Tab-separated table of C-alpha atoms in Angstrom:
chain	number	residue	atom	x	y	z
A	5	UNK	CA	66.904	155.480	74.195
A	6	UNK	CA	68.643	155.894	77.524
A	7	UNK	CA	71.832	153.851	77.735
A	8	UNK	CA	72.249	151.701	80.806
A	9	UNK	CA	75.544	150.686	82.465
A	10	UNK	CA	75.229	147.353	80.671
A	11	UNK	CA	74.708	149.085	77.372
A	12	UNK	CA	77.828	151.156	77.932
A	13	UNK	CA	79.906	148.103	78.713
A	14	UNK	CA	78.707	146.463	75.458
A	15	UNK	CA	79.332	149.614	73.439
A	16	UNK	CA	82.783	149.854	74.986
A	17	UNK	CA	83.540	146.412	73.643
A	18	UNK	CA	82.165	147.418	70.209
A	19	UNK	CA	84.416	150.491	70.221
A	20	UNK	CA	87.470	148.462	71.227
A	21	UNK	CA	86.875	145.936	68.466
A	22	UNK	CA	86.455	148.721	65.886
A	23	UNK	CA	89.615	150.566	67.046
A	24	UNK	CA	91.563	147.355	67.062
A	25	UNK	CA	90.631	146.573	63.503
A	26	UNK	CA	91.516	150.078	62.308
A	27	UNK	CA	94.785	150.064	64.135
A	28	UNK	CA	95.799	146.735	62.536
A	29	UNK	CA	95.073	148.296	59.136
A	30	UNK	CA	97.128	151.393	59.889
A	31	UNK	CA	100.046	149.343	61.367
A	32	UNK	CA	100.487	147.520	57.986
A	33	UNK	CA	99.885	150.505	55.760
A	34	UNK	CA	101.933	153.412	54.335
A	35	UNK	CA	100.207	156.375	52.744
A	36	UNK	CA	100.177	156.428	48.930
A	37	UNK	CA	98.065	159.529	48.646
A	38	UNK	CA	98.275	162.648	50.845
A	39	UNK	CA	96.367	165.815	50.324
A	40	UNK	CA	95.576	169.031	52.154
A	41	UNK	CA	92.064	169.794	53.335
A	42	UNK	CA	90.877	173.336	52.544
A	43	UNK	CA	90.136	175.776	55.316
A	44	UNK	CA	92.189	174.183	58.093
A	45	UNK	CA	94.348	176.476	60.253
A	46	UNK	CA	97.433	174.313	60.892
A	47	UNK	CA	99.692	172.003	58.871
A	48	UNK	CA	98.752	169.035	61.072
A	49	UNK	CA	94.990	169.649	60.598
A	50	UNK	CA	95.361	170.084	56.867
A	51	UNK	CA	96.653	166.643	56.031
A	52	UNK	CA	94.519	163.624	55.167
A	53	UNK	CA	95.787	160.382	53.586
A	54	UNK	CA	94.260	157.391	51.929
A	55	UNK	CA	95.006	155.467	55.127
A	56	UNK	CA	92.874	157.913	57.170
A	57	UNK	CA	90.014	157.229	54.776
A	58	UNK	CA	90.447	153.449	54.766
A	59	UNK	CA	90.562	153.456	58.605
A	60	UNK	CA	87.325	155.498	58.666
A	61	UNK	CA	85.512	153.151	56.382
A	62	UNK	CA	86.541	150.184	58.550
A	63	UNK	CA	85.407	151.943	61.758
A	64	UNK	CA	82.056	152.867	60.247
A	65	UNK	CA	81.540	149.275	59.169
A	66	UNK	CA	82.142	148.049	62.753
A	67	UNK	CA	80.073	150.746	64.407
A	68	UNK	CA	77.081	150.808	62.051
A	69	UNK	CA	75.156	147.891	63.686
A	70	UNK	CA	75.300	149.633	67.126
A	71	UNK	CA	73.957	152.862	65.536
A	72	UNK	CA	70.937	151.090	64.255
A	73	UNK	CA	70.364	149.023	67.415
A	74	UNK	CA	70.777	151.879	69.978
A	75	UNK	CA	69.815	154.894	67.830
A	76	UNK	CA	73.309	156.414	68.046
A	77	UNK	CA	74.414	159.336	65.879
A	78	UNK	CA	77.845	159.803	64.249
A	79	UNK	CA	80.520	162.450	63.946
A	80	UNK	CA	83.736	161.613	62.113
A	81	UNK	CA	86.602	163.749	61.023
A	82	UNK	CA	86.649	162.900	57.336
A	83	UNK	CA	82.968	163.291	56.572
A	84	UNK	CA	80.575	166.301	56.842
A	85	UNK	CA	78.719	166.740	60.107
A	86	UNK	CA	75.259	165.385	59.466
A	87	UNK	CA	73.762	166.856	62.627
A	88	UNK	CA	72.767	163.485	64.113
A	89	UNK	CA	74.842	164.307	67.201
A	90	UNK	CA	72.177	166.868	68.189
A	91	UNK	CA	69.289	164.516	67.661
A	92	UNK	CA	70.354	161.219	69.211
A	93	UNK	CA	70.839	160.598	72.918
A	94	UNK	CA	74.453	159.748	72.140
A	95	UNK	CA	76.827	159.774	69.159
A	96	UNK	CA	80.012	158.054	68.039
A	97	UNK	CA	82.831	160.620	67.735
A	98	UNK	CA	85.729	159.161	65.869
A	99	UNK	CA	89.100	160.174	64.598
A	100	UNK	CA	90.254	157.349	62.265
A	101	UNK	CA	93.891	158.443	62.409
A	102	UNK	CA	94.733	161.217	64.761
A	103	UNK	CA	98.281	162.481	64.085
A	104	UNK	CA	98.362	162.168	60.300
A	105	UNK	CA	101.484	164.361	60.148
A	106	UNK	CA	103.744	162.075	62.248
A	107	UNK	CA	102.144	159.061	60.477
A	108	UNK	CA	103.126	160.449	57.051
A	109	UNK	CA	106.585	161.294	58.380
A	110	UNK	CA	107.062	157.703	59.648
A	111	UNK	CA	107.212	158.850	63.244
A	112	UNK	CA	105.222	157.671	66.346
A	113	UNK	CA	102.517	159.853	67.845
A	114	UNK	CA	99.403	158.750	65.899
A	115	UNK	CA	96.411	156.698	67.060
A	116	UNK	CA	92.879	155.594	66.424
A	117	UNK	CA	90.360	157.356	68.655
A	118	UNK	CA	86.796	156.208	69.224
A	119	UNK	CA	84.442	157.868	71.703
A	120	UNK	CA	80.803	157.710	72.605
A	121	UNK	CA	79.493	161.127	73.646
A	122	UNK	CA	76.132	161.956	75.229
A	123	UNK	CA	74.059	164.657	73.613
A	124	UNK	CA	74.868	166.973	76.556
A	125	UNK	CA	78.578	166.553	75.736
A	126	UNK	CA	79.462	164.117	78.465
A	127	UNK	CA	81.975	161.448	77.295
A	128	UNK	CA	80.576	157.938	77.895
A	129	UNK	CA	83.149	155.703	76.283
A	130	UNK	CA	86.658	156.339	75.165
A	131	UNK	CA	89.072	154.099	73.255
A	132	UNK	CA	92.521	154.969	72.063
A	133	UNK	CA	94.605	152.384	70.124
A	134	UNK	CA	98.237	153.206	69.429
A	135	UNK	CA	99.254	151.257	66.307
A	136	UNK	CA	102.997	151.828	66.950
A	137	UNK	CA	103.062	150.130	70.339
A	138	UNK	CA	99.830	148.118	70.171
A	139	UNK	CA	98.647	149.655	73.498
A	140	UNK	CA	94.948	150.009	73.901
A	141	UNK	CA	93.565	152.429	76.439
A	142	UNK	CA	89.857	152.498	77.136
A	143	UNK	CA	87.385	153.766	79.666
A	144	UNK	CA	83.665	153.491	80.389
A	145	UNK	CA	81.862	156.301	82.238
A	146	UNK	CA	81.769	155.310	85.903
A	147	UNK	CA	83.091	151.922	84.906
A	148	UNK	CA	86.835	152.430	85.128
A	149	UNK	CA	89.797	152.824	82.837
A	150	UNK	CA	91.850	149.992	81.338
A	151	UNK	CA	95.133	149.550	79.639
A	152	UNK	CA	95.374	146.439	77.454
A	153	UNK	CA	92.313	145.035	79.201
A	154	UNK	CA	93.739	145.379	82.727
A	155	UNK	CA	92.723	147.920	85.335
A	156	UNK	CA	94.919	150.946	84.682
A	157	UNK	CA	97.217	151.974	87.495
A	158	UNK	CA	99.015	155.295	86.925
A	159	UNK	CA	102.736	155.659	87.714
A	160	UNK	CA	103.874	157.171	91.033
A	161	UNK	CA	105.406	160.604	90.584
A	162	UNK	CA	109.163	160.857	91.045
A	163	UNK	CA	110.480	164.042	92.651
A	164	UNK	CA	113.494	164.308	90.327
A	165	UNK	CA	111.448	164.591	87.123
A	166	UNK	CA	110.731	167.884	85.387
A	167	UNK	CA	107.248	169.250	84.656
A	168	UNK	CA	106.385	167.485	81.418
A	169	UNK	CA	104.488	169.660	78.860
A	170	UNK	CA	103.060	167.886	75.833
A	171	UNK	CA	101.993	170.225	73.024
A	172	UNK	CA	101.245	170.306	69.311
A	173	UNK	CA	103.874	171.803	66.994
A	174	UNK	CA	101.792	174.943	66.717
A	175	UNK	CA	102.196	175.625	70.430
A	176	UNK	CA	105.568	177.380	70.117
A	177	UNK	CA	104.243	179.628	67.375
A	178	UNK	CA	101.364	180.903	69.478
A	179	UNK	CA	101.600	184.630	70.337
A	180	UNK	CA	101.568	183.804	74.056
A	181	UNK	CA	104.030	180.938	73.880
A	182	UNK	CA	107.094	182.827	75.189
A	183	UNK	CA	105.263	184.169	78.274
A	184	UNK	CA	103.592	180.805	78.858
A	185	UNK	CA	107.036	179.104	78.899
A	186	UNK	CA	108.289	181.633	81.491
A	187	UNK	CA	105.209	180.976	83.587
A	188	UNK	CA	105.573	177.212	83.260
A	189	UNK	CA	109.075	177.426	84.603
A	190	UNK	CA	107.661	179.320	87.605
A	191	UNK	CA	105.050	176.593	88.146
A	192	UNK	CA	107.729	173.908	87.957
A	193	UNK	CA	109.772	175.724	90.565
A	194	UNK	CA	106.779	176.064	92.852
A	195	UNK	CA	106.241	172.307	92.562
A	196	UNK	CA	109.883	171.650	93.427
A	197	UNK	CA	110.538	170.289	89.903
A	198	UNK	CA	113.839	170.720	88.024
A	199	UNK	CA	112.499	172.773	85.180
A	200	UNK	CA	110.217	172.129	82.275
A	201	UNK	CA	110.501	169.606	79.484
A	202	UNK	CA	108.422	170.292	76.353
A	203	UNK	CA	107.675	167.520	73.858
A	204	UNK	CA	105.981	168.172	70.547
A	205	UNK	CA	105.338	166.154	67.456
A	206	UNK	CA	102.536	163.805	68.415
A	207	UNK	CA	98.887	164.256	67.614
A	208	UNK	CA	96.366	165.539	70.141
A	209	UNK	CA	95.251	162.102	71.266
A	210	UNK	CA	98.685	160.693	72.004
A	211	UNK	CA	99.725	163.967	73.678
A	212	UNK	CA	96.859	163.580	76.126
A	213	UNK	CA	97.765	159.874	76.699
A	214	UNK	CA	101.333	160.872	77.477
A	215	UNK	CA	100.027	163.060	80.341
A	216	UNK	CA	98.450	159.997	81.876
A	217	UNK	CA	101.782	158.135	81.673
A	218	UNK	CA	103.731	160.916	83.449
A	219	UNK	CA	103.256	163.111	86.529
A	220	UNK	CA	103.323	166.005	86.864
A	221	UNK	CA	102.424	166.587	83.278
A	222	UNK	CA	100.023	168.559	81.061
A	223	UNK	CA	98.865	168.957	77.562
A	224	UNK	CA	98.060	172.563	76.534
A	225	UNK	CA	96.149	174.018	73.665
A	226	UNK	CA	96.272	177.742	74.028
A	227	UNK	CA	93.113	179.633	72.880
A	228	UNK	CA	92.977	180.586	69.209
A	229	UNK	CA	90.335	182.310	67.124
A	230	UNK	CA	90.433	179.558	64.470
A	231	UNK	CA	91.308	175.869	64.672
A	232	UNK	CA	92.804	174.507	67.867
A	233	UNK	CA	91.542	170.963	67.506
A	234	UNK	CA	88.094	169.478	67.150
A	235	UNK	CA	85.583	167.401	69.141
A	236	UNK	CA	87.153	164.107	67.881
A	237	UNK	CA	90.608	165.190	69.105
A	238	UNK	CA	89.559	165.299	72.746
A	239	UNK	CA	86.402	163.135	73.286
A	240	UNK	CA	88.002	159.716	73.898
A	241	UNK	CA	90.810	161.040	76.102
A	242	UNK	CA	88.385	163.130	78.141
A	243	UNK	CA	86.692	159.891	79.139
A	244	UNK	CA	90.053	158.332	80.124
A	245	UNK	CA	90.932	161.361	82.215
A	246	UNK	CA	87.587	161.344	84.000
A	247	UNK	CA	87.876	157.711	84.970
A	248	UNK	CA	91.512	158.140	86.206
A	249	UNK	CA	90.813	161.217	88.314
A	250	UNK	CA	92.859	163.515	86.078
A	251	UNK	CA	91.726	166.817	84.684
A	252	UNK	CA	90.406	167.594	81.145
A	253	UNK	CA	88.836	171.083	80.858
A	254	UNK	CA	89.164	174.235	78.825
A	255	UNK	CA	91.826	176.780	79.743
A	256	UNK	CA	89.497	178.420	82.218
A	257	UNK	CA	88.469	175.214	84.013
A	258	UNK	CA	85.112	174.803	82.349
A	259	UNK	CA	83.966	171.370	81.128
A	260	UNK	CA	84.932	170.624	77.617
A	261	UNK	CA	81.987	171.262	75.275
A	262	UNK	CA	82.132	167.958	73.427
A	263	UNK	CA	78.965	168.570	71.490
A	264	UNK	CA	79.445	172.146	70.546
A	265	UNK	CA	76.538	173.301	68.416
A	266	UNK	CA	78.113	176.117	66.439
A	267	UNK	CA	80.968	174.113	64.959
A	268	UNK	CA	83.290	171.201	65.759
A	269	UNK	CA	86.431	173.234	66.458
A	270	UNK	CA	87.521	173.646	70.125
A	271	UNK	CA	90.229	176.308	70.036
A	272	UNK	CA	88.056	179.226	71.082
A	273	UNK	CA	88.425	178.306	74.780
A	274	UNK	CA	91.726	176.429	74.634
A	275	UNK	CA	92.231	172.997	76.177
A	276	UNK	CA	93.961	171.923	79.395
A	277	UNK	CA	94.696	168.313	80.225
A	278	UNK	CA	96.591	167.904	83.516
A	279	UNK	CA	97.763	164.880	85.525
A	280	UNK	CA	96.194	166.209	88.773
A	281	UNK	CA	93.923	168.918	90.102
A	282	UNK	CA	96.665	170.933	91.865
A	283	UNK	CA	98.667	171.290	88.637
A	284	UNK	CA	95.550	172.163	86.709
A	285	UNK	CA	94.627	174.900	89.212
A	286	UNK	CA	98.185	176.399	88.863
A	287	UNK	CA	98.078	176.255	85.071
A	288	UNK	CA	94.764	178.056	84.891
A	289	UNK	CA	96.317	181.100	86.492
A	290	UNK	CA	98.957	181.401	83.732
A	291	UNK	CA	97.227	180.308	80.512
A	292	UNK	CA	95.478	182.928	78.428
A	293	UNK	CA	91.692	182.873	78.387
A	294	UNK	CA	89.255	183.350	75.526
């Protein structure tokens, strides 16, 4: 069925309720079982805990009625891809605990991420709940972006701040990292900024959210042959960025393929989240392409 604007608002509320319930569970939990998933490229992607799985079960419980009512498919990190995302008009794309590594370490940088994605890959709903702060960020396609239920107003850039670069821990180990850092310093200088400040340690979802809380800022995932994040790492935040007029594309400026048919990984084209179009344009000239 074709989802109307009213349907999307209702599904946005469903997603918020689900994410809130999962975040409350995570906030009061500590992992008692942590294991590595086979075949994952990075340390961060390898880890899964019993709390990830408990959060997923709770999310599915909340989202199941909407799947039946609206004919929505499902893609979730901790279960095999059942292919329903290619059959339904839209699918839930969830990461029950993005940033398992900082969560296990007892550090901030993890979140619950719930997105509704159209079959053509367009993000329709995005919800991110940060259990550490309790901040809920959500957006509805063409319906605005909200922070704790209020219309989201982004901060005014301050000329004395450096160019903020948010990245995963694997960023500095990338073969192109050294040259990219040199190029980022040049971009910062061209923008009249006092250098570059790189922050690593958070998961993909919270890295992207930090971009929206700073300006100028970016989140970079340099292209890799294997790994590089998956659909559920970027779907919810892509909706937030769209509604706030920020930029979420691959490294070459193409739209994120949020319903990639071949596999769920996204690293083949890299990912670029930027606070504004001018910064994104500059970054595309320096980041390696697939």
